[in-house]
Structure formats: C-alpha cells, structure tokens
Amino acid sequence: MMRAILFDLDGTLTDPKEGITNSVAYALEKAGIPIEDKNDLITFIGPPLADSFAQFYGFNKEQCDEAIKQYRVYFKEKGMLENKVYPGIKTMLQQLKEDGRQLFVATSKPHVFAKTILHHYQLAEYFDGIYGSELDGTRSRKGEVIAYILEKENLEKEHCVMVGDRKHDILGAKEHDLASVGVLFGYGDEEELQLAGADVIVNDVEELKQYLLSKR
C-alpha cells in the first residue's frame, strides 16, 4: 500500500501561473528586462528560481540573489494568492485521508509560503506535514526536500509515492527509490515526464485519485 503520498504544490495541487509569472516579470523589470508576454515565463513554474534565472537569462549568483529578492517582494504582497486550486483536489485529498493515507507536501517553494497558500485555500488540514525550502535557498532541490521528509517523518520509501507535474519531481523521487506519478494537468508534458522516468502518468485529478486509491 502507498501509505504516504508526497505532493508537489505548484502545478499539482494549485495552478500558480498568474502569481508566479507576475512575480518573475516584476523581478525582471527591476533588472531592466521588460516582458511583453508573461506566458513566456511559464517555464519558471516548478524548478528552483535560481536555476531558472540562470538558465533563461544568464544571471550570475549575485544577479540571481537580487532577482529572487525582488520576486519575493511581489510574491509576498500579491503573487502568493494569485493562485487557484485545481478542481477535484479537495475531494481527492479528503478521500485519501479517509482511506488512512499520510499526506505530505514536498515543494521547492519556501515552506513559509507553501503553508500560507495551503491555509488560505483550506488545504492545509489534509496534510500531515508541509515541507519546502528555506528562504536562504537551503533544500531547494526536490531530492533534498524528499530526503528531509523521509528522515523527519521516519517513512519507509517502499510505501511512499511522489506526485508531481515536472521532471524535477520524478527525478527527485528516483534519487530515493520512491515510486512516482506524473500529472498532465500541470506544467510538464508527457514527453518530459516519460524521459524523467515517471512510473505512471495520469491525465487529470479524477484519474490521479482513482490510481492512488487503487494502490493498496
């Protein structure tokens, strides 16, 4: 039985597109880079921010640190709650809890932000623990977050599964020999999830719920 289920947050439980792209655009504009189409910033959803600023804009460490600082100015004031819970998520979480599963959030986002978001949308009550990075960047890689949860919660990896929408979720799970489920209603496509080695790929929340409930 998959007793413990680890969920990514952005693109898996909630759709953070508006808040994240607005926050990134704010940071880039502060760096003198105007953004014409915020849809170009969707690639920032999922990976650690520092990786994305470096990869897509060639920022060095000092520039990344400043960009993240500016990102958080907007994110804390507005972007955090420019967010939507995917339809069916609450019902799924409730049924999984009623079925005796332990539920955790494993996000690269700072846990202080993740907790605020989950409490605001009344999702926090379903989780046995909400884990993420620290504001200084510690534990920003998904594999590090998963390792931290396994240790803190004393979980047996053979009874755990990681659910997420990007390759980072799947690769993080594989680092620790966890089963993984890729979801297609977030921001990763089927090819990305397959190449990362997802054990199962589901199309929507209903399919995800039925799969998780079936794994006894």
Short mmCIF file of C-alpha atoms in Angstrom, two decimals:
data_model
loop_
_atom_site.label_atom_id
_atom_site.label_comp_id
_atom_site.label_asym_id
_atom_site.label_seq_id
_atom_site.Cartn_x
_atom_site.Cartn_y
_atom_site.Cartn_z
CA MET A 1 0.00 0.00 0.00
CA MET A 2 1.15 3.54 -0.73
CA ARG A 3 0.75 4.69 2.84
CA ALA A 4 2.50 8.03 2.36
CA ILE A 5 1.83 10.30 -0.61
CA LEU A 6 4.09 13.28 -1.28
CA PHE A 7 2.55 16.01 -3.42
CA ASP A 8 4.27 18.78 -5.29
CA LEU A 9 2.42 22.09 -4.84
CA ASP A 10 2.72 24.30 -7.94
CA GLY A 11 1.11 22.65 -10.95
CA THR A 12 -0.08 19.67 -8.92
CA LEU A 13 -2.36 20.93 -6.15
CA THR A 14 -2.78 24.50 -7.34
CA ASP A 15 -2.35 26.46 -10.55
CA PRO A 16 0.09 29.27 -9.65
CA LYS A 17 0.56 30.63 -13.18
CA GLU A 18 -0.70 34.18 -12.58
CA GLY A 19 1.19 34.75 -9.34
CA ILE A 20 4.49 33.23 -10.43
CA THR A 21 4.63 34.88 -13.86
CA ASN A 22 3.68 38.26 -12.37
CA SER A 23 6.38 37.89 -9.71
CA VAL A 24 9.04 36.89 -12.25
CA ALA A 25 8.05 39.76 -14.54
CA TYR A 26 8.36 42.18 -11.61
CA ALA A 27 11.85 40.88 -10.81
CA LEU A 28 13.00 41.05 -14.42
CA GLU A 29 11.65 44.56 -14.88
CA LYS A 30 13.62 45.61 -11.79
CA ALA A 31 16.68 44.18 -13.55
CA GLY A 32 15.92 46.26 -16.64
CA ILE A 33 14.39 43.44 -18.67
CA PRO A 34 10.86 44.30 -19.85
CA ILE A 35 8.49 41.39 -20.50
CA GLU A 36 5.99 41.66 -23.35
CA ASP A 37 4.26 38.29 -22.87
CA LYS A 38 4.12 36.77 -19.40
CA ASN A 39 3.29 33.39 -20.93
CA ASP A 40 6.98 33.25 -21.82
CA LEU A 41 7.66 32.91 -18.09
CA ILE A 42 5.65 29.71 -17.55
CA THR A 43 8.94 27.78 -17.60
CA PHE A 44 9.65 29.24 -14.15
CA ILE A 45 6.86 27.12 -12.64
CA GLY A 46 8.41 24.12 -10.91
CA PRO A 47 12.22 24.45 -10.89
CA PRO A 48 14.16 26.36 -8.23
CA LEU A 49 14.09 30.08 -9.07
CA ALA A 50 17.86 30.46 -9.10
CA ASP A 51 18.15 27.72 -11.73
CA SER A 52 15.58 29.41 -13.97
CA PHE A 53 17.04 32.91 -13.74
CA ALA A 54 20.47 31.48 -14.56
CA GLN A 55 19.27 29.21 -17.36
CA PHE A 56 16.90 31.58 -19.15
CA TYR A 57 18.54 34.96 -18.52
CA GLY A 58 22.18 34.09 -17.88
CA PHE A 59 22.17 35.63 -14.39
CA ASN A 60 25.20 35.04 -12.18
CA LYS A 61 24.78 34.20 -8.48
CA GLU A 62 24.64 37.83 -7.38
CA GLN A 63 22.05 38.67 -10.04
CA CYS A 64 20.03 35.56 -9.15
CA ASP A 65 20.02 36.53 -5.48
CA GLU A 66 18.78 40.02 -6.33
CA ALA A 67 16.16 38.70 -8.73
CA ILE A 68 14.83 36.29 -6.10
CA LYS A 69 14.73 39.14 -3.58
CA GLN A 70 12.65 41.25 -5.98
CA TYR A 71 10.48 38.26 -6.93
CA ARG A 72 9.57 37.82 -3.28
CA VAL A 73 8.64 41.48 -2.88
CA TYR A 74 5.78 40.99 -5.33
CA PHE A 75 5.10 37.36 -4.35
CA LYS A 76 4.59 38.15 -0.65
CA GLU A 77 2.40 41.16 -1.36
CA LYS A 78 0.21 39.76 -4.15
CA GLY A 79 1.56 36.81 -6.11
CA MET A 80 1.24 34.19 -3.41
CA LEU A 81 -2.55 34.32 -3.57
CA GLU A 82 -2.84 34.84 -7.32
CA ASN A 83 -3.45 31.13 -7.41
CA LYS A 84 -6.22 28.58 -7.97
CA VAL A 85 -6.87 25.12 -6.54
CA TYR A 86 -7.37 22.59 -9.32
CA PRO A 87 -10.96 21.26 -9.44
CA GLY A 88 -11.33 17.97 -7.59
CA ILE A 89 -8.21 18.35 -5.42
CA LYS A 90 -10.07 18.83 -2.11
CA THR A 91 -12.29 15.83 -2.73
CA MET A 92 -9.29 13.69 -3.62
CA LEU A 93 -7.36 14.72 -0.50
CA GLN A 94 -10.37 14.10 1.72
CA GLN A 95 -10.92 10.61 0.31
CA LEU A 96 -7.25 9.72 0.65
CA LYS A 97 -7.27 10.83 4.30
CA GLU A 98 -10.43 8.83 4.95
CA ASP A 99 -8.64 5.85 3.40
CA GLY A 100 -5.91 6.15 6.01
CA ARG A 101 -3.13 7.65 3.90
CA GLN A 102 -0.47 10.01 5.21
CA LEU A 103 -0.25 13.09 3.01
CA PHE A 104 2.69 15.48 2.69
CA VAL A 105 3.59 18.48 0.58
CA ALA A 106 7.07 18.39 -0.98
CA THR A 107 7.78 21.69 -2.74
CA SER A 108 10.85 23.65 -3.79
CA LYS A 109 8.97 26.78 -2.70
CA PRO A 110 9.91 28.10 0.77
CA HIS A 111 7.77 26.25 3.28
CA VAL A 112 6.63 29.52 4.88
CA PHE A 113 4.96 30.49 1.59
CA ALA A 114 3.60 27.00 0.99
CA LYS A 115 1.94 26.94 4.41
CA THR A 116 0.35 30.35 3.86
CA ILE A 117 -1.05 29.28 0.48
CA LEU A 118 -2.38 25.95 1.76
CA HIS A 119 -4.01 27.52 4.80
CA HIS A 120 -5.57 30.27 2.66
CA TYR A 121 -7.16 27.72 0.33
CA GLN A 122 -8.17 25.43 3.23
CA LEU A 123 -5.98 22.57 2.07
CA ALA A 124 -3.53 22.51 5.00
CA GLU A 125 -5.86 20.43 7.17
CA TYR A 126 -5.43 17.41 4.89
CA PHE A 127 -1.65 17.23 5.28
CA ASP A 128 0.43 15.55 7.95
CA GLY A 129 3.33 17.81 7.04
CA ILE A 130 4.16 20.67 4.67
CA TYR A 131 7.79 20.73 3.60
CA GLY A 132 9.77 23.03 1.33
CA SER A 133 12.94 25.05 1.11
CA GLU A 134 14.25 27.70 3.46
CA LEU A 135 14.33 31.37 2.47
CA ASP A 136 18.12 31.23 2.13
CA GLY A 137 17.83 28.57 -0.57
CA THR A 138 18.61 25.59 1.64
CA ARG A 139 16.78 22.45 0.49
CA SER A 140 15.53 23.98 -2.76
CA ARG A 141 16.08 20.83 -4.83
CA LYS A 142 13.24 18.31 -4.86
CA GLY A 143 15.51 15.42 -3.93
CA GLU A 144 16.64 17.32 -0.83
CA VAL A 145 13.05 18.02 0.20
CA ILE A 146 12.12 14.36 -0.23
CA ALA A 147 15.14 13.23 1.79
CA TYR A 148 14.17 15.65 4.57
CA ILE A 149 10.60 14.32 4.69
CA LEU A 150 11.72 10.68 4.75
CA GLU A 151 14.03 11.41 7.67
CA LYS A 152 11.73 13.71 9.67
CA GLU A 153 8.66 11.52 9.28
CA ASN A 154 10.52 8.20 9.52
CA LEU A 155 8.86 6.94 6.34
CA GLU A 156 9.59 3.66 4.57
CA LYS A 157 10.36 4.56 0.97
CA GLU A 158 8.80 1.37 -0.40
CA HIS A 159 5.44 2.63 0.91
CA CYS A 160 5.80 6.16 -0.49
CA VAL A 161 4.95 7.79 -3.79
CA MET A 162 5.81 11.24 -5.16
CA VAL A 163 3.19 13.05 -7.26
CA GLY A 164 4.21 15.98 -9.44
CA ASP A 165 3.95 17.70 -12.81
CA ARG A 166 7.61 18.35 -13.71
CA LYS A 167 10.73 16.27 -14.26
CA HIS A 168 12.21 17.61 -11.00
CA ASP A 169 9.51 15.75 -9.05
CA ILE A 170 10.16 12.49 -10.84
CA LEU A 171 13.95 12.74 -10.70
CA GLY A 172 13.78 13.67 -7.01
CA ALA A 173 11.72 10.56 -6.35
CA LYS A 174 14.14 8.36 -8.29
CA GLU A 175 17.06 9.69 -6.22
CA HIS A 176 15.48 7.98 -3.22
CA ASP A 177 13.90 4.94 -4.92
CA LEU A 178 10.36 6.24 -4.50
CA ALA A 179 7.55 5.40 -6.89
CA SER A 180 6.41 8.42 -8.89
CA VAL A 181 3.28 9.66 -10.62
CA GLY A 182 3.42 12.39 -13.24
CA VAL A 183 0.34 14.55 -13.81
CA LEU A 184 -0.52 16.18 -17.14
CA PHE A 185 -2.82 18.90 -15.80
CA GLY A 186 0.16 20.94 -14.60
CA TYR A 187 3.12 22.40 -16.49
CA GLY A 188 5.12 19.41 -17.67
CA ASP A 189 4.20 17.47 -20.80
CA GLU A 190 4.10 13.73 -21.35
CA GLU A 191 7.50 13.62 -23.03
CA GLU A 192 9.19 15.42 -20.12
CA LEU A 193 7.63 13.07 -17.57
CA GLN A 194 8.41 9.95 -19.60
CA LEU A 195 12.04 10.95 -20.12
CA ALA A 196 12.38 11.59 -16.39
CA GLY A 197 11.14 8.05 -15.74
CA ALA A 198 7.69 8.51 -14.19
CA ASP A 199 6.26 5.13 -13.19
CA VAL A 200 2.73 6.27 -14.03
CA ILE A 201 1.35 9.30 -15.91
CA VAL A 202 -2.24 10.47 -15.39
CA ASN A 203 -4.30 12.97 -17.35
CA ASP A 204 -6.48 14.60 -14.70
CA VAL A 205 -7.30 14.79 -10.99
CA GLU A 206 -10.00 12.12 -11.17
CA GLU A 207 -7.59 9.66 -12.78
CA LEU A 208 -4.97 10.52 -10.16
CA LYS A 209 -7.45 9.92 -7.34
CA GLN A 210 -8.57 6.57 -8.71
CA TYR A 211 -4.98 5.43 -9.20
CA LEU A 212 -3.85 6.39 -5.71
CA LEU A 213 -6.90 4.82 -4.06
CA SER A 214 -6.34 1.60 -6.01
CA LYS A 215 -2.78 1.15 -4.77
CA ARG A 216 -3.40 -0.75 -1.57
#
